[in-house]
PDB file of C-alpha atoms and ligand atoms in Angstrom:
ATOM      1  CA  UNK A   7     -81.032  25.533 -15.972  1.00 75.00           C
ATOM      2  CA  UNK A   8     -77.397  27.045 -15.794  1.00 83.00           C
ATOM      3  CA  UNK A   9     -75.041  25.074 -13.796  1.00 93.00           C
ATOM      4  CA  UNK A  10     -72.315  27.222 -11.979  1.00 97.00           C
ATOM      5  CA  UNK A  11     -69.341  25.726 -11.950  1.00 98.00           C
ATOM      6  CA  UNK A  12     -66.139  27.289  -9.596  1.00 98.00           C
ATOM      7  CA  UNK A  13     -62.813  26.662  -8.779  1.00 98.00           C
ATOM      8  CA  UNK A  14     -60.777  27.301  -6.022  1.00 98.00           C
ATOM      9  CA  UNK A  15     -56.898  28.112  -6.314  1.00 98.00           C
ATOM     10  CA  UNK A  16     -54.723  27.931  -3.911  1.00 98.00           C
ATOM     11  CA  UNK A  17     -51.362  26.256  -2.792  1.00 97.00           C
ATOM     12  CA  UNK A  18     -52.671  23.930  -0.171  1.00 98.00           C
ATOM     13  CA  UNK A  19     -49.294  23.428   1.790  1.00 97.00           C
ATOM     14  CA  UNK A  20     -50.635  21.561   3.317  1.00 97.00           C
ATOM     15  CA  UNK A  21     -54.472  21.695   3.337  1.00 98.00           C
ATOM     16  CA  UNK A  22     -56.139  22.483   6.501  1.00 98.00           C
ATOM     17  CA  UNK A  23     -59.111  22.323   8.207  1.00 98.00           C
ATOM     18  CA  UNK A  24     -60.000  26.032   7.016  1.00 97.00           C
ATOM     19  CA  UNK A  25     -59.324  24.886   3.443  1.00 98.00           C
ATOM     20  CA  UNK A  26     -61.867  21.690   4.260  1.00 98.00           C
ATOM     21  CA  UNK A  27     -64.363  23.836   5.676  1.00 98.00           C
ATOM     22  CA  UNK A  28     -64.606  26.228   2.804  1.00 98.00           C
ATOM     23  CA  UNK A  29     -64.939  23.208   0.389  1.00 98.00           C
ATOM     24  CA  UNK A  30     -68.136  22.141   1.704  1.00 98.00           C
ATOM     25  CA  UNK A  31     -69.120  25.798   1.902  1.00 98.00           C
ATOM     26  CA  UNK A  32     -68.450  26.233  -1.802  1.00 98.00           C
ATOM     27  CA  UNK A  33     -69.910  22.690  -2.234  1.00 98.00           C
ATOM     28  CA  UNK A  34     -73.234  23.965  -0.910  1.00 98.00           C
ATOM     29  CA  UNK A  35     -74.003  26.817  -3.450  1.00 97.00           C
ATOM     30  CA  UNK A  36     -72.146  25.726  -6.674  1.00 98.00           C
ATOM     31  CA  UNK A  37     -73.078  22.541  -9.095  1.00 98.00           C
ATOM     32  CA  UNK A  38     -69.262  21.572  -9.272  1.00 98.00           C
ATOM     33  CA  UNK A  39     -65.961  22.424  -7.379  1.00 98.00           C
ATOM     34  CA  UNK A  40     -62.447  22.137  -8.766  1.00 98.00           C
ATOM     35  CA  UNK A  41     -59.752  22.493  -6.078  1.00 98.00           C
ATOM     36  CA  UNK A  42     -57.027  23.585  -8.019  1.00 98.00           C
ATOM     37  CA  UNK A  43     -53.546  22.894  -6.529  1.00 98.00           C
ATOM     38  CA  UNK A  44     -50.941  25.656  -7.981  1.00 98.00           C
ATOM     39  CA  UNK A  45     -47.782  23.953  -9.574  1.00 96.00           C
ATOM     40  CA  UNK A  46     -45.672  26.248  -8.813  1.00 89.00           C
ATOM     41  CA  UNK A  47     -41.622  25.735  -9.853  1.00 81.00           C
ATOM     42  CA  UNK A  48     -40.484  29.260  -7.827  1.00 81.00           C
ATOM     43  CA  UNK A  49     -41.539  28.067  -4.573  1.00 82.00           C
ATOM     44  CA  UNK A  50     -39.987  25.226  -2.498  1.00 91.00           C
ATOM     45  CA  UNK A  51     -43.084  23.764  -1.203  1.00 95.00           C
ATOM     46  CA  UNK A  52     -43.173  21.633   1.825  1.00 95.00           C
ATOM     47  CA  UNK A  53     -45.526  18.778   0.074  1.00 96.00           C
ATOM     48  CA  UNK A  54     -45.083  17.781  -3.431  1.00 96.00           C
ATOM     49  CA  UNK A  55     -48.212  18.357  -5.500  1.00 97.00           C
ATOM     50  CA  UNK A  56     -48.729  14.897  -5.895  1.00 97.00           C
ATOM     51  CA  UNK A  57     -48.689  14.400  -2.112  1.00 97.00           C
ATOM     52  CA  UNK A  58     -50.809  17.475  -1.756  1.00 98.00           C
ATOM     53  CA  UNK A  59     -53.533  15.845  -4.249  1.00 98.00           C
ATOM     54  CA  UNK A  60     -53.663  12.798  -2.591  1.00 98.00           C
ATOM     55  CA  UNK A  61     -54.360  14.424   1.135  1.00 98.00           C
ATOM     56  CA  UNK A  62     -57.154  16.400  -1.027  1.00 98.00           C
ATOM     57  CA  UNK A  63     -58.445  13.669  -2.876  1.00 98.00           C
ATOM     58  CA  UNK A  64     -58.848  11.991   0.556  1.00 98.00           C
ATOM     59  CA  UNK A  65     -60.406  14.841   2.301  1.00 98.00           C
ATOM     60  CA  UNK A  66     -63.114  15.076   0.134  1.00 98.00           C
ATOM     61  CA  UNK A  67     -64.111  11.927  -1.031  1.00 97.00           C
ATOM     62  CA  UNK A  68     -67.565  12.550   0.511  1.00 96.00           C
ATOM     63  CA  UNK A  69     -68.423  15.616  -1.390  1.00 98.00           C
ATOM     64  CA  UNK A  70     -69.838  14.445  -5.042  1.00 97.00           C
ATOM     65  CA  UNK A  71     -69.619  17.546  -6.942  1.00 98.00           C
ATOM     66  CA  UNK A  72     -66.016  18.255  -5.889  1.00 98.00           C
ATOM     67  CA  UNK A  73     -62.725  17.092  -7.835  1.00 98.00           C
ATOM     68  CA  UNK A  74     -59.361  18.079  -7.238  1.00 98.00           C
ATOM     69  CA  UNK A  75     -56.916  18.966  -9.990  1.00 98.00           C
ATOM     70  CA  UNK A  76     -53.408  20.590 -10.239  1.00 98.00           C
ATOM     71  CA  UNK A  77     -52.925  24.045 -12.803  1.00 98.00           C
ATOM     72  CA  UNK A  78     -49.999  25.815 -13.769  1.00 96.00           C
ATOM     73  CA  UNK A  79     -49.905  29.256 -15.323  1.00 96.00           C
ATOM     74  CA  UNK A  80     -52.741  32.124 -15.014  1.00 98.00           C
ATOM     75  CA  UNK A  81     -55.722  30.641 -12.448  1.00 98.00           C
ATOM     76  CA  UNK A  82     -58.082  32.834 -15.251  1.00 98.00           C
ATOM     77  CA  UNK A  83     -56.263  30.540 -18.250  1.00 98.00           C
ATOM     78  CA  UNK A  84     -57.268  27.737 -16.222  1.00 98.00           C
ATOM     79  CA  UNK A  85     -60.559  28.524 -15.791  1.00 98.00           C
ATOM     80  CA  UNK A  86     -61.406  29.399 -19.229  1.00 97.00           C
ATOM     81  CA  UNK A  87     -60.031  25.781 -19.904  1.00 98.00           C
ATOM     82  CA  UNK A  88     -61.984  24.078 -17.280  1.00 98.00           C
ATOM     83  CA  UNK A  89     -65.250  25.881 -18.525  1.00 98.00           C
ATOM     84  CA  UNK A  90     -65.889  27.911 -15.149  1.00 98.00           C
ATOM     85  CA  UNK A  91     -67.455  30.623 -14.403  1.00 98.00           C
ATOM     86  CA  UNK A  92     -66.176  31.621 -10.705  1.00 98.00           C
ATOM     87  CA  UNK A  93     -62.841  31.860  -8.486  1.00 98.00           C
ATOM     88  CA  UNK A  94     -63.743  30.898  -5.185  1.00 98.00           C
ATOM     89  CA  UNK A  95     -61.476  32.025  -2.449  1.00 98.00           C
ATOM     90  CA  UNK A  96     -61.433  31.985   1.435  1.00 97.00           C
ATOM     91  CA  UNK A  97     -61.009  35.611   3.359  1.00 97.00           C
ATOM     92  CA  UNK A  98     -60.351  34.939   6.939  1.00 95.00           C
ATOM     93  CA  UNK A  99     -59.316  38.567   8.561  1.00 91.00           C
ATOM     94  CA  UNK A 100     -58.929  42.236   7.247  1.00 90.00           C
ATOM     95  CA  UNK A 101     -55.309  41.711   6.737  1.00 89.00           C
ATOM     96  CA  UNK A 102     -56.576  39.111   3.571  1.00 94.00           C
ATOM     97  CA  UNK A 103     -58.865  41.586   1.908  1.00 95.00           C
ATOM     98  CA  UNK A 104     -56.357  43.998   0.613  1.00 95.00           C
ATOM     99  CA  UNK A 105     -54.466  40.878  -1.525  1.00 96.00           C
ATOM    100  CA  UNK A 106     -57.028  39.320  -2.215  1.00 98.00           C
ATOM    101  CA  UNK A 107     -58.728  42.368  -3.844  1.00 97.00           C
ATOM    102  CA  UNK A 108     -56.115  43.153  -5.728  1.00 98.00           C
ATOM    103  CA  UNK A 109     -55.792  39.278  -7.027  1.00 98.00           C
ATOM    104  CA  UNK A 110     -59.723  39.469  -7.835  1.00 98.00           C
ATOM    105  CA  UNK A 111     -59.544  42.779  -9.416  1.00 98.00           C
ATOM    106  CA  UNK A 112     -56.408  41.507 -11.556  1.00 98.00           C
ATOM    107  CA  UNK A 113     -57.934  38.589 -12.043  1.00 98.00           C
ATOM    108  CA  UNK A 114     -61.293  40.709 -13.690  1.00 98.00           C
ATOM    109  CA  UNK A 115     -59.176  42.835 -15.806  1.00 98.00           C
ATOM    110  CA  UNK A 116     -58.035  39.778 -17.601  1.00 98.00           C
ATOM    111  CA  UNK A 117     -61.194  38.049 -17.840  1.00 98.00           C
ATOM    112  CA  UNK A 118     -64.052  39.938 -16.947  1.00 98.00           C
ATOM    113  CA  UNK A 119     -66.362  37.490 -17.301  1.00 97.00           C
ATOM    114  CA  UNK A 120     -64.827  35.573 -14.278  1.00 98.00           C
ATOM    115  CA  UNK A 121     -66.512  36.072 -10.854  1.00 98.00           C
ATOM    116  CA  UNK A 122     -64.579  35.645  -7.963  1.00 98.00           C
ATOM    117  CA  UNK A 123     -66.901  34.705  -5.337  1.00 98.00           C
ATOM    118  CA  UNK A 124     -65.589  35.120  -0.979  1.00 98.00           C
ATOM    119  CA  UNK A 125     -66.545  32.625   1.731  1.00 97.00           C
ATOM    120  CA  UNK A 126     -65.533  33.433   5.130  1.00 96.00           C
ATOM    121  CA  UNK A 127     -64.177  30.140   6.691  1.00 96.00           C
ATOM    122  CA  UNK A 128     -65.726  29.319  10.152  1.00 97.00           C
ATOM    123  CA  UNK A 129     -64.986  31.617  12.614  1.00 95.00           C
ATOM    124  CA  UNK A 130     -62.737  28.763  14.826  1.00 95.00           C
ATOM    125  CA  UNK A 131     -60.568  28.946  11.713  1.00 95.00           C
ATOM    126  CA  UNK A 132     -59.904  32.279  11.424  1.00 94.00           C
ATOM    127  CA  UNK A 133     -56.185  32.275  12.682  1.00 94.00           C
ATOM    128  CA  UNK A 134     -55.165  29.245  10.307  1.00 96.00           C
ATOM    129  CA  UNK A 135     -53.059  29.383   7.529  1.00 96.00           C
ATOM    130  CA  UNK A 136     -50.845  26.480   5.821  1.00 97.00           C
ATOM    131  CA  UNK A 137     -47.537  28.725   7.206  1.00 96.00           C
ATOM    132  CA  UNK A 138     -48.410  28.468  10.436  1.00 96.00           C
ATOM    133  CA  UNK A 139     -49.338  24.810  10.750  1.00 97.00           C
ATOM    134  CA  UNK A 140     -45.992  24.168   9.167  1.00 95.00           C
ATOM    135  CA  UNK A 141     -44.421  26.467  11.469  1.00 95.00           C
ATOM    136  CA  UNK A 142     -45.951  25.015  14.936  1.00 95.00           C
ATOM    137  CA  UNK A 143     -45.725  21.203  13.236  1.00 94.00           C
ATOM    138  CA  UNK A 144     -41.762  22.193  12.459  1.00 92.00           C
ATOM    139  CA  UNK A 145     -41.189  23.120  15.921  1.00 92.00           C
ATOM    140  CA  UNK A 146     -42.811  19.992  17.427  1.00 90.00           C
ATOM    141  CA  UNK A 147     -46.826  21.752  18.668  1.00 93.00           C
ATOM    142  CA  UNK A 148     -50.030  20.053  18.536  1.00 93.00           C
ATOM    143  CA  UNK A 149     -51.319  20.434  14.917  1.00 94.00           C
ATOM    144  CA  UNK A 150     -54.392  17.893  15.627  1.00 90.00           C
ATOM    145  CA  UNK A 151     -57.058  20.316  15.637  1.00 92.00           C
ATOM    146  CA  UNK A 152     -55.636  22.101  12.784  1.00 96.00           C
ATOM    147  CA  UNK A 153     -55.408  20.225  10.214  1.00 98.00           C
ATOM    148  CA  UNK A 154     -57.518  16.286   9.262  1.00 97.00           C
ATOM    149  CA  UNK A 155     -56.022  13.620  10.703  1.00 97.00           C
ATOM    150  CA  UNK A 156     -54.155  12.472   7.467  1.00 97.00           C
ATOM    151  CA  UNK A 157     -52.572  15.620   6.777  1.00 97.00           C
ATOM    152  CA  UNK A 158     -51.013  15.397  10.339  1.00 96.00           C
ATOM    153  CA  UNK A 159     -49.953  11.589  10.342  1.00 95.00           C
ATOM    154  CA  UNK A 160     -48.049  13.120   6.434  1.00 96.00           C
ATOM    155  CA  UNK A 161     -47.035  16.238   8.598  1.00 95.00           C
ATOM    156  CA  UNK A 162     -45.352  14.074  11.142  1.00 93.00           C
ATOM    157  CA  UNK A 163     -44.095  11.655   8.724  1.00 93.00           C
ATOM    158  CA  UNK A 164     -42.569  14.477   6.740  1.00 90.00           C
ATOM    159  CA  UNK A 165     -41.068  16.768   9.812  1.00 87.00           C
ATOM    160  CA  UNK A 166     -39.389  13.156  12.126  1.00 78.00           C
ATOM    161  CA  UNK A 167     -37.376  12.088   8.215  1.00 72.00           C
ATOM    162  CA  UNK A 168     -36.364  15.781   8.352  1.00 68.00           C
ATOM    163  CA  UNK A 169     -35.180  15.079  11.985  1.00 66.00           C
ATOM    164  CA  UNK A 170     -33.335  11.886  10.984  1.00 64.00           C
ATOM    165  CA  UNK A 171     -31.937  13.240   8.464  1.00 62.00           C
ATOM    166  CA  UNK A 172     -30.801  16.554  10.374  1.00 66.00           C
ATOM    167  CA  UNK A 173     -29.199  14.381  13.019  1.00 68.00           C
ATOM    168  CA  UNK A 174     -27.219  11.785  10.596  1.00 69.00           C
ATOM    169  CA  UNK A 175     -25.840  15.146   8.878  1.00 72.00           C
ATOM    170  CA  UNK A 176     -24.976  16.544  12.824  1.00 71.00           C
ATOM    171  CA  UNK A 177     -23.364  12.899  13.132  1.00 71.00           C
ATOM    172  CA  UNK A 178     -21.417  12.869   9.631  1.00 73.00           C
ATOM    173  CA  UNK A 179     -20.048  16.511  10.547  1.00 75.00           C
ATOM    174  CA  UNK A 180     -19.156  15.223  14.168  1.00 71.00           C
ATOM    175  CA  UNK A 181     -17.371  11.867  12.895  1.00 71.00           C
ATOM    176  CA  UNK A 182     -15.389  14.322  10.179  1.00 73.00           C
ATOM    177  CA  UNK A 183     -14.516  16.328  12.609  1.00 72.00           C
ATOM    178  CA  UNK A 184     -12.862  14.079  15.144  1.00 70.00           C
ATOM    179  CA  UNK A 185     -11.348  12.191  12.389  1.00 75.00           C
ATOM    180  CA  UNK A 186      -9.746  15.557  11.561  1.00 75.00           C
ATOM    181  CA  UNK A 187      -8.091  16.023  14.921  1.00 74.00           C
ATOM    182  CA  UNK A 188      -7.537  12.773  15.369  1.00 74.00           C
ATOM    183  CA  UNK A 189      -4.668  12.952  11.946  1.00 72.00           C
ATOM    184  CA  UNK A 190      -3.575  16.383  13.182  1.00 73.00           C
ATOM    185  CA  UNK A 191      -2.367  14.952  16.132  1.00 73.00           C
ATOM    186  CA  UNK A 192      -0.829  12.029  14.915  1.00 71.00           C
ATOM    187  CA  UNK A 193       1.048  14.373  12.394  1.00 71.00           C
ATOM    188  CA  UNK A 194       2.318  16.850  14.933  1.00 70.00           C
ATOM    189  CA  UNK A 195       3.383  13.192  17.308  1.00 66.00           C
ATOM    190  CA  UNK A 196       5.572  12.264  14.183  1.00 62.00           C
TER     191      UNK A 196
HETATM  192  O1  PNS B  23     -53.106  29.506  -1.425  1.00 96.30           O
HETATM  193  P1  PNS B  23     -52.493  30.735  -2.011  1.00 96.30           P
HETATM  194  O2  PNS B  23     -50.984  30.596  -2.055  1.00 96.30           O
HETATM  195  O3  PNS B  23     -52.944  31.999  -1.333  1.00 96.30           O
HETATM  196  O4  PNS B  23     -53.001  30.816  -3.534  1.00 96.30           O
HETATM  197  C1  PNS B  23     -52.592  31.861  -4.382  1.00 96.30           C
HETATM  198  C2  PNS B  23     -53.011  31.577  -5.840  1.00 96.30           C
HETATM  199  C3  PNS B  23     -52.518  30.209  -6.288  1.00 96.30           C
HETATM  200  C4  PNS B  23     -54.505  31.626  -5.952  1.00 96.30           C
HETATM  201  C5  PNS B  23     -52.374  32.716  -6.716  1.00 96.30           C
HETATM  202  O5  PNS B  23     -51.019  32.808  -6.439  1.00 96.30           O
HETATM  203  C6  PNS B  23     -52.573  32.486  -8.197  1.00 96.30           C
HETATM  204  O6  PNS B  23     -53.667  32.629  -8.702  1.00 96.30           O
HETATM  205  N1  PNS B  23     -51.498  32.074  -8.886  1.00 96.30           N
HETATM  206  C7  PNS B  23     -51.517  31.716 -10.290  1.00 96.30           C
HETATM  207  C8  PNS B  23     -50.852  32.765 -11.158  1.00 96.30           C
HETATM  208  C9  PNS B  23     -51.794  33.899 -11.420  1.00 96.30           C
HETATM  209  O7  PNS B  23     -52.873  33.743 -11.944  1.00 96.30           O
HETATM  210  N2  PNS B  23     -51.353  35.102 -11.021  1.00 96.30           N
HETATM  211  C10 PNS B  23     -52.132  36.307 -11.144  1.00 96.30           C
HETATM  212  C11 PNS B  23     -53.084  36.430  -9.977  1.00 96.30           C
HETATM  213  S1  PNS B  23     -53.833  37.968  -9.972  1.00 96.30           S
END
């Protein structure tokens, strides 16, 4: 019998509970899964991609037919070299079809073989996107229900360093300031 195996692209910055809930929707109907972080060297990502492996790696440990594994280049280059035979990828509203059409069409012209195959993430998850969790975790909202718990603790871990170091820099500029008065007055004094 065939086995079907898929992968499934993305960025994962960070992964969230929509990303976790397609994985075991994808884990249902294919033989093997391959989350496929994007290394991408244009974008200033929020997580490394080692970071971002490791919070996958730990988020699906309990699924035995999925691995997780980092690409760069064409996903359809990468999944001739893996040996797959489908994309999977997530739509979530209307406002996702029209890109990810194109990307599935695109992704057909160069290798028509390739299926790209859409799961629709639960319903409670159809608002989430990595952008936003960063966005509401940035600004200091509840991100608990968004993302698994290990992603937040990293999330928090990440965003209070950016804080620290935010408010030494506020400090540094403050001390270099009042140094700077401080020898303006002494020179107009003498
Ligand atoms: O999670 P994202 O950011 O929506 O994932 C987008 C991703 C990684 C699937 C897409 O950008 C991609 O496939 N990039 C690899 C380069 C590539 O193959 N480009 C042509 C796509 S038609």
């Amino acid at each position: 019998m065939k086995r079907i195996k898929a992968i499934y692209p993305g960025s994962f910055d960070p992964p969230t509970n929509g990303h976790l809930d397609l994985i075991e929707r994808g884990s249902k109907i294919f033989d093997e899964l391959i989350v496929a972080i994007l290394r991408n060297p244009e974008k200033a990502p929020l997580f490394s991609v080692a970071d971002r492996r490791n919070m996958l790696e730990a988020m699906t440990r309990g699924f035995e037919n999925v691995s997780v594994d980092t690409f760069d280049g064409l996903t359809v280059d990468y999944a001739l070299k893996v040996e797959a035979q489908a994309i999977l990828r997530g739509i979530r509203a209307i406002s996702d079809y029209e890109y990810e059409l194109q990307m599935a069409l695109m992704n057909r012209k160069l290798h028509p073989e390739l299926e790209t195959v859409f799961m629709m993430p639960a319903e409670k998850y159809s608002y989430l996107s990595s952008r936003l969790v960063r966005e509401v975790a940035q600004l200091g909202g509840a991100i608990d229900c968004l993302v698994p718990e290990l992603v937040a603790q990293k999330l928090r871990e990440k965003i209070d360093v950016a804080h620290k170091f935010e408010n030494r820099e506020r400090a540094a500029s403050k001390t270099s300031a009042a140094e700077k008065s401080r020898v303006t007055k002494k020179r107009s004094k003498s």
